[in-house]
Short mmCIF file of N, CA and C in Angstrom, two decimals:
data_model
loop_
_atom_site.label_atom_id
_atom_site.label_comp_id
_atom_site.label_asym_id
_atom_site.label_seq_id
_atom_site.Cartn_x
_atom_site.Cartn_y
_atom_site.Cartn_z
N UNK A 261 97.17 94.54 46.99
CA UNK A 261 97.73 95.86 47.23
C UNK A 261 97.20 96.86 46.21
N UNK A 262 96.94 96.39 45.03
CA UNK A 262 96.43 97.30 44.01
C UNK A 262 95.04 97.80 44.39
N UNK A 263 94.22 96.90 44.97
CA UNK A 263 92.87 97.30 45.39
C UNK A 263 92.91 98.30 46.53
N UNK A 264 93.85 98.11 47.45
CA UNK A 264 93.99 99.03 48.58
C UNK A 264 94.47 100.39 48.10
N UNK A 265 95.38 100.41 47.15
CA UNK A 265 95.87 101.68 46.61
C UNK A 265 94.75 102.41 45.90
N UNK A 266 93.90 101.67 45.17
CA UNK A 266 92.76 102.29 44.47
C UNK A 266 91.75 102.83 45.48
N UNK A 267 91.55 102.09 46.57
CA UNK A 267 90.63 102.52 47.62
C UNK A 267 91.16 103.76 48.33
N UNK A 268 92.46 103.82 48.62
CA UNK A 268 93.05 104.98 49.26
C UNK A 268 92.88 106.23 48.41
N UNK A 269 92.92 106.05 47.11
CA UNK A 269 92.77 107.22 46.25
C UNK A 269 91.32 107.69 46.18
N UNK A 270 90.37 106.84 46.50
CA UNK A 270 88.95 107.21 46.40
C UNK A 270 88.37 107.70 47.72
N UNK A 271 88.84 107.20 48.84
CA UNK A 271 88.28 107.56 50.15
C UNK A 271 89.34 108.29 50.95
N UNK A 272 89.00 109.51 51.37
CA UNK A 272 89.90 110.29 52.20
C UNK A 272 89.45 110.12 53.65
N UNK A 273 90.25 109.46 54.45
CA UNK A 273 89.87 109.16 55.83
C UNK A 273 89.67 110.42 56.66
N UNK A 274 90.49 111.41 56.48
CA UNK A 274 90.33 112.64 57.27
C UNK A 274 89.03 113.35 56.93
N UNK A 275 88.66 113.35 55.66
CA UNK A 275 87.40 113.97 55.26
C UNK A 275 86.22 113.19 55.84
N UNK A 276 86.32 111.86 55.83
CA UNK A 276 85.27 111.02 56.41
C UNK A 276 85.13 111.30 57.90
N UNK A 277 86.23 111.42 58.61
CA UNK A 277 86.20 111.71 60.05
C UNK A 277 85.60 113.08 60.32
N UNK A 278 85.95 114.08 59.49
CA UNK A 278 85.37 115.42 59.64
C UNK A 278 83.86 115.38 59.44
N UNK A 279 83.43 114.64 58.42
CA UNK A 279 81.99 114.53 58.16
C UNK A 279 81.27 113.84 59.31
N UNK A 280 81.88 112.82 59.86
CA UNK A 280 81.27 112.10 60.99
C UNK A 280 81.20 112.99 62.22
N UNK A 281 82.22 113.80 62.47
CA UNK A 281 82.19 114.74 63.60
C UNK A 281 81.10 115.77 63.40
N UNK A 282 80.98 116.29 62.19
CA UNK A 282 79.94 117.27 61.89
C UNK A 282 78.55 116.65 62.07
N UNK A 283 78.40 115.43 61.61
CA UNK A 283 77.13 114.72 61.78
C UNK A 283 76.83 114.51 63.25
N UNK A 284 77.84 114.16 64.03
CA UNK A 284 77.67 113.97 65.47
C UNK A 284 77.24 115.27 66.15
N UNK A 285 77.85 116.39 65.75
CA UNK A 285 77.47 117.69 66.31
C UNK A 285 76.02 118.02 65.98
N UNK A 286 75.62 117.78 64.74
CA UNK A 286 74.23 118.04 64.34
C UNK A 286 73.25 117.17 65.13
N UNK A 287 73.61 115.91 65.33
CA UNK A 287 72.75 115.01 66.10
C UNK A 287 72.62 115.49 67.55
N UNK A 288 73.71 115.97 68.14
CA UNK A 288 73.64 116.48 69.50
C UNK A 288 72.77 117.74 69.57
N UNK A 289 72.87 118.61 68.55
CA UNK A 289 72.00 119.79 68.51
C UNK A 289 70.54 119.39 68.42
N UNK A 290 70.23 118.43 67.55
CA UNK A 290 68.85 117.96 67.43
C UNK A 290 68.35 117.35 68.72
N UNK A 291 69.21 116.59 69.37
CA UNK A 291 68.82 115.96 70.63
C UNK A 291 68.52 117.02 71.70
N UNK A 292 69.33 118.07 71.74
CA UNK A 292 69.08 119.13 72.72
C UNK A 292 67.80 119.89 72.39
N UNK A 293 67.53 120.10 71.10
CA UNK A 293 66.28 120.76 70.71
C UNK A 293 65.07 119.91 71.08
N UNK A 294 65.18 118.61 70.85
CA UNK A 294 64.07 117.72 71.17
C UNK A 294 63.83 117.69 72.67
N UNK A 295 64.89 117.62 73.45
CA UNK A 295 64.70 117.61 74.91
C UNK A 295 64.13 118.94 75.38
N UNK A 296 64.52 120.04 74.75
CA UNK A 296 63.94 121.34 75.09
C UNK A 296 62.46 121.40 74.76
N UNK A 297 62.10 120.85 73.61
CA UNK A 297 60.68 120.83 73.24
C UNK A 297 59.88 119.93 74.16
N UNK A 298 60.49 118.81 74.56
CA UNK A 298 59.81 117.91 75.47
C UNK A 298 59.58 118.59 76.82
N UNK A 299 60.56 119.32 77.30
CA UNK A 299 60.41 120.06 78.56
C UNK A 299 59.32 121.13 78.42
N UNK A 300 59.31 121.83 77.30
CA UNK A 300 58.28 122.84 77.06
C UNK A 300 56.90 122.18 77.04
N UNK A 301 56.79 121.02 76.36
CA UNK A 301 55.52 120.31 76.30
C UNK A 301 55.06 119.90 77.70
N UNK A 302 55.97 119.39 78.52
CA UNK A 302 55.61 119.00 79.88
C UNK A 302 55.15 120.19 80.69
N UNK A 303 55.82 121.35 80.53
CA UNK A 303 55.40 122.56 81.24
C UNK A 303 54.01 122.99 80.81
N UNK A 304 53.75 122.97 79.49
CA UNK A 304 52.44 123.38 79.00
C UNK A 304 51.35 122.42 79.48
N UNK A 305 51.66 121.14 79.49
CA UNK A 305 50.70 120.14 79.96
C UNK A 305 50.39 120.36 81.44
N UNK A 306 51.40 120.66 82.23
CA UNK A 306 51.18 120.92 83.66
C UNK A 306 50.34 122.17 83.85
N UNK A 307 50.62 123.23 83.09
CA UNK A 307 49.83 124.46 83.19
C UNK A 307 48.38 124.19 82.81
N UNK A 308 48.18 123.41 81.75
CA UNK A 308 46.82 123.09 81.33
C UNK A 308 46.09 122.28 82.41
N UNK A 309 46.79 121.32 82.96
CA UNK A 309 46.20 120.50 84.01
C UNK A 309 45.84 121.34 85.23
N UNK A 310 46.73 122.26 85.60
CA UNK A 310 46.45 123.15 86.73
C UNK A 310 45.24 124.04 86.45
N UNK A 311 45.16 124.55 85.23
CA UNK A 311 44.03 125.41 84.86
C UNK A 311 42.72 124.63 84.92
N UNK A 312 42.73 123.40 84.44
CA UNK A 312 41.52 122.57 84.49
C UNK A 312 41.13 122.29 85.93
N UNK A 313 42.09 121.98 86.76
CA UNK A 313 41.80 121.71 88.17
C UNK A 313 41.19 122.93 88.85
N UNK A 314 41.67 124.12 88.49
CA UNK A 314 41.14 125.34 89.09
C UNK A 314 39.73 125.64 88.61
N UNK A 315 39.43 125.30 87.36
CA UNK A 315 38.14 125.67 86.77
C UNK A 315 37.03 124.68 87.08
N UNK A 316 37.33 123.41 87.17
CA UNK A 316 36.28 122.41 87.33
C UNK A 316 35.96 122.15 88.80
N UNK A 317 34.70 122.09 89.07
CA UNK A 317 34.25 121.64 90.37
C UNK A 317 34.09 120.12 90.29
N UNK A 318 34.73 119.40 91.18
CA UNK A 318 34.75 117.95 91.09
C UNK A 318 33.36 117.34 91.21
N UNK A 319 32.47 117.96 91.98
CA UNK A 319 31.11 117.43 92.08
C UNK A 319 30.38 117.54 90.74
N UNK A 320 30.57 118.66 90.05
CA UNK A 320 29.96 118.81 88.73
C UNK A 320 30.56 117.81 87.75
N UNK A 321 31.84 117.60 87.85
CA UNK A 321 32.51 116.66 86.96
C UNK A 321 32.00 115.24 87.19
N UNK A 322 31.80 114.85 88.45
CA UNK A 322 31.27 113.52 88.74
C UNK A 322 29.86 113.36 88.20
N UNK A 323 29.03 114.40 88.35
CA UNK A 323 27.67 114.34 87.83
C UNK A 323 27.67 114.24 86.31
N UNK A 324 28.54 114.98 85.67
CA UNK A 324 28.64 114.94 84.21
C UNK A 324 29.11 113.56 83.75
N UNK A 325 30.08 112.99 84.45
CA UNK A 325 30.57 111.65 84.10
C UNK A 325 29.48 110.62 84.26
N UNK A 326 28.71 110.71 85.36
CA UNK A 326 27.62 109.77 85.59
C UNK A 326 26.57 109.90 84.49
N UNK A 327 26.27 111.12 84.09
CA UNK A 327 25.30 111.35 83.01
C UNK A 327 25.80 110.71 81.71
N UNK A 328 27.08 110.90 81.40
CA UNK A 328 27.63 110.29 80.18
C UNK A 328 27.59 108.77 80.24
N UNK A 329 27.96 108.20 81.38
CA UNK A 329 27.94 106.75 81.52
C UNK A 329 26.52 106.20 81.40
N UNK A 330 25.55 106.87 82.02
CA UNK A 330 24.15 106.43 81.91
C UNK A 330 23.67 106.49 80.47
N UNK A 331 24.00 107.58 79.80
CA UNK A 331 23.61 107.72 78.40
C UNK A 331 24.26 106.64 77.55
N UNK A 332 25.52 106.37 77.77
CA UNK A 332 26.24 105.33 77.02
C UNK A 332 25.59 103.96 77.26
N UNK A 333 25.35 103.63 78.53
CA UNK A 333 24.74 102.33 78.85
C UNK A 333 23.35 102.20 78.23
N UNK A 334 22.56 103.25 78.28
CA UNK A 334 21.22 103.23 77.70
C UNK A 334 21.29 103.01 76.19
N UNK A 335 22.19 103.72 75.52
CA UNK A 335 22.34 103.55 74.08
C UNK A 335 22.82 102.15 73.72
N UNK A 336 23.73 101.59 74.51
CA UNK A 336 24.21 100.24 74.24
C UNK A 336 23.10 99.21 74.43
N UNK A 337 22.26 99.39 75.46
CA UNK A 337 21.13 98.48 75.66
C UNK A 337 20.15 98.56 74.51
N UNK A 338 19.85 99.77 74.04
CA UNK A 338 18.94 99.93 72.91
C UNK A 338 19.50 99.27 71.66
N UNK A 339 20.79 99.42 71.44
CA UNK A 339 21.42 98.80 70.27
C UNK A 339 21.37 97.28 70.38
N UNK A 340 21.66 96.74 71.56
CA UNK A 340 21.59 95.29 71.75
C UNK A 340 20.18 94.78 71.54
N UNK A 341 19.19 95.49 72.07
CA UNK A 341 17.79 95.09 71.88
C UNK A 341 17.43 95.09 70.40
N UNK A 342 17.84 96.13 69.70
CA UNK A 342 17.55 96.22 68.28
C UNK A 342 18.19 95.08 67.50
N UNK A 343 19.43 94.76 67.84
CA UNK A 343 20.12 93.68 67.14
C UNK A 343 19.51 92.32 67.45
N UNK A 344 19.06 92.12 68.68
CA UNK A 344 18.46 90.83 69.05
C UNK A 344 17.09 90.63 68.42
N UNK A 345 16.32 91.69 68.26
CA UNK A 345 14.95 91.57 67.75
C UNK A 345 14.89 91.56 66.23
N UNK A 346 15.93 91.96 65.57
CA UNK A 346 15.93 91.98 64.11
C UNK A 346 16.65 90.75 63.59
N UNK A 347 15.93 89.63 63.51
CA UNK A 347 16.53 88.38 63.06
C UNK A 347 16.32 88.16 61.57
N UNK A 348 15.46 88.94 60.96
CA UNK A 348 15.13 88.72 59.55
C UNK A 348 16.31 89.08 58.66
N UNK A 349 16.26 88.58 57.42
CA UNK A 349 17.34 88.87 56.48
C UNK A 349 17.31 90.34 56.07
N UNK A 350 16.15 90.94 56.08
CA UNK A 350 16.03 92.35 55.73
C UNK A 350 15.35 93.09 56.84
N UNK A 351 15.32 94.37 56.75
CA UNK A 351 14.66 95.20 57.76
C UNK A 351 13.35 95.68 57.17
N UNK A 352 12.26 95.46 57.89
CA UNK A 352 10.94 95.87 57.43
C UNK A 352 10.80 97.37 57.62
N UNK A 353 10.46 98.06 56.53
CA UNK A 353 10.31 99.51 56.59
C UNK A 353 8.90 99.88 56.17
N UNK A 354 8.45 101.00 56.68
CA UNK A 354 7.15 101.52 56.28
C UNK A 354 7.25 102.06 54.85
N UNK A 355 6.25 101.72 54.03
CA UNK A 355 6.22 102.25 52.68
C UNK A 355 5.57 103.62 52.70
N UNK A 356 6.04 104.53 51.86
CA UNK A 356 5.39 105.84 51.81
C UNK A 356 4.00 105.71 51.22
N UNK A 357 3.08 106.50 51.72
CA UNK A 357 1.70 106.46 51.24
C UNK A 357 1.49 107.63 50.30
N UNK A 358 0.87 107.53 49.17
CA UNK A 358 0.49 106.30 48.46
C UNK A 358 1.71 105.69 47.78
N UNK A 359 1.65 104.37 47.60
CA UNK A 359 2.75 103.65 46.98
C UNK A 359 2.20 102.84 45.83
N UNK A 360 2.85 102.91 44.69
CA UNK A 360 2.38 102.15 43.53
C UNK A 360 3.45 101.16 43.11
N UNK A 361 3.00 100.05 42.54
CA UNK A 361 3.89 99.00 42.07
C UNK A 361 4.75 99.55 40.94
N UNK A 362 6.02 99.19 40.96
CA UNK A 362 6.92 99.69 39.93
C UNK A 362 6.64 99.09 38.56
N UNK A 363 6.18 97.84 38.51
CA UNK A 363 5.98 97.18 37.23
C UNK A 363 4.60 97.49 36.61
N UNK A 364 3.53 97.46 37.44
CA UNK A 364 2.20 97.65 36.86
C UNK A 364 1.53 98.96 37.24
N UNK A 365 2.17 99.76 38.08
CA UNK A 365 1.66 101.07 38.52
C UNK A 365 0.34 100.94 39.28
N UNK A 366 0.07 99.77 39.89
CA UNK A 366 -1.14 99.53 40.68
C UNK A 366 -0.90 100.07 42.10
N UNK A 367 -1.91 100.72 42.68
CA UNK A 367 -1.79 101.29 44.02
C UNK A 367 -1.73 100.18 45.07
N UNK A 368 -0.81 100.27 46.02
CA UNK A 368 -0.64 99.30 47.08
C UNK A 368 -0.88 99.95 48.43
N UNK A 369 -1.31 99.12 49.36
CA UNK A 369 -1.48 99.64 50.72
C UNK A 369 -0.56 98.91 51.65
#
């Protein structure tokens, strides 16, 4: 009983309930703001989508997509070829002309 009496003196239940109600009201306000922003976002997305549909000619878009896919496939094939043909531990590079040895300064070809 002594612990309960000490607890009653430290925690005011009515104040706790008021704080919880205030917190609940704030949460509801935030939720309504978020839903309003989500609705605004959906409206803007729809307007953007409509504008894109009005501006783009689908035949041009298909040609552009095909061009991008062809370019992508070509680049991937080149990369695969390069990776398959380079089996050495290092990559052979052309030396700049004229090139001299670092240790003896003798000209190399």
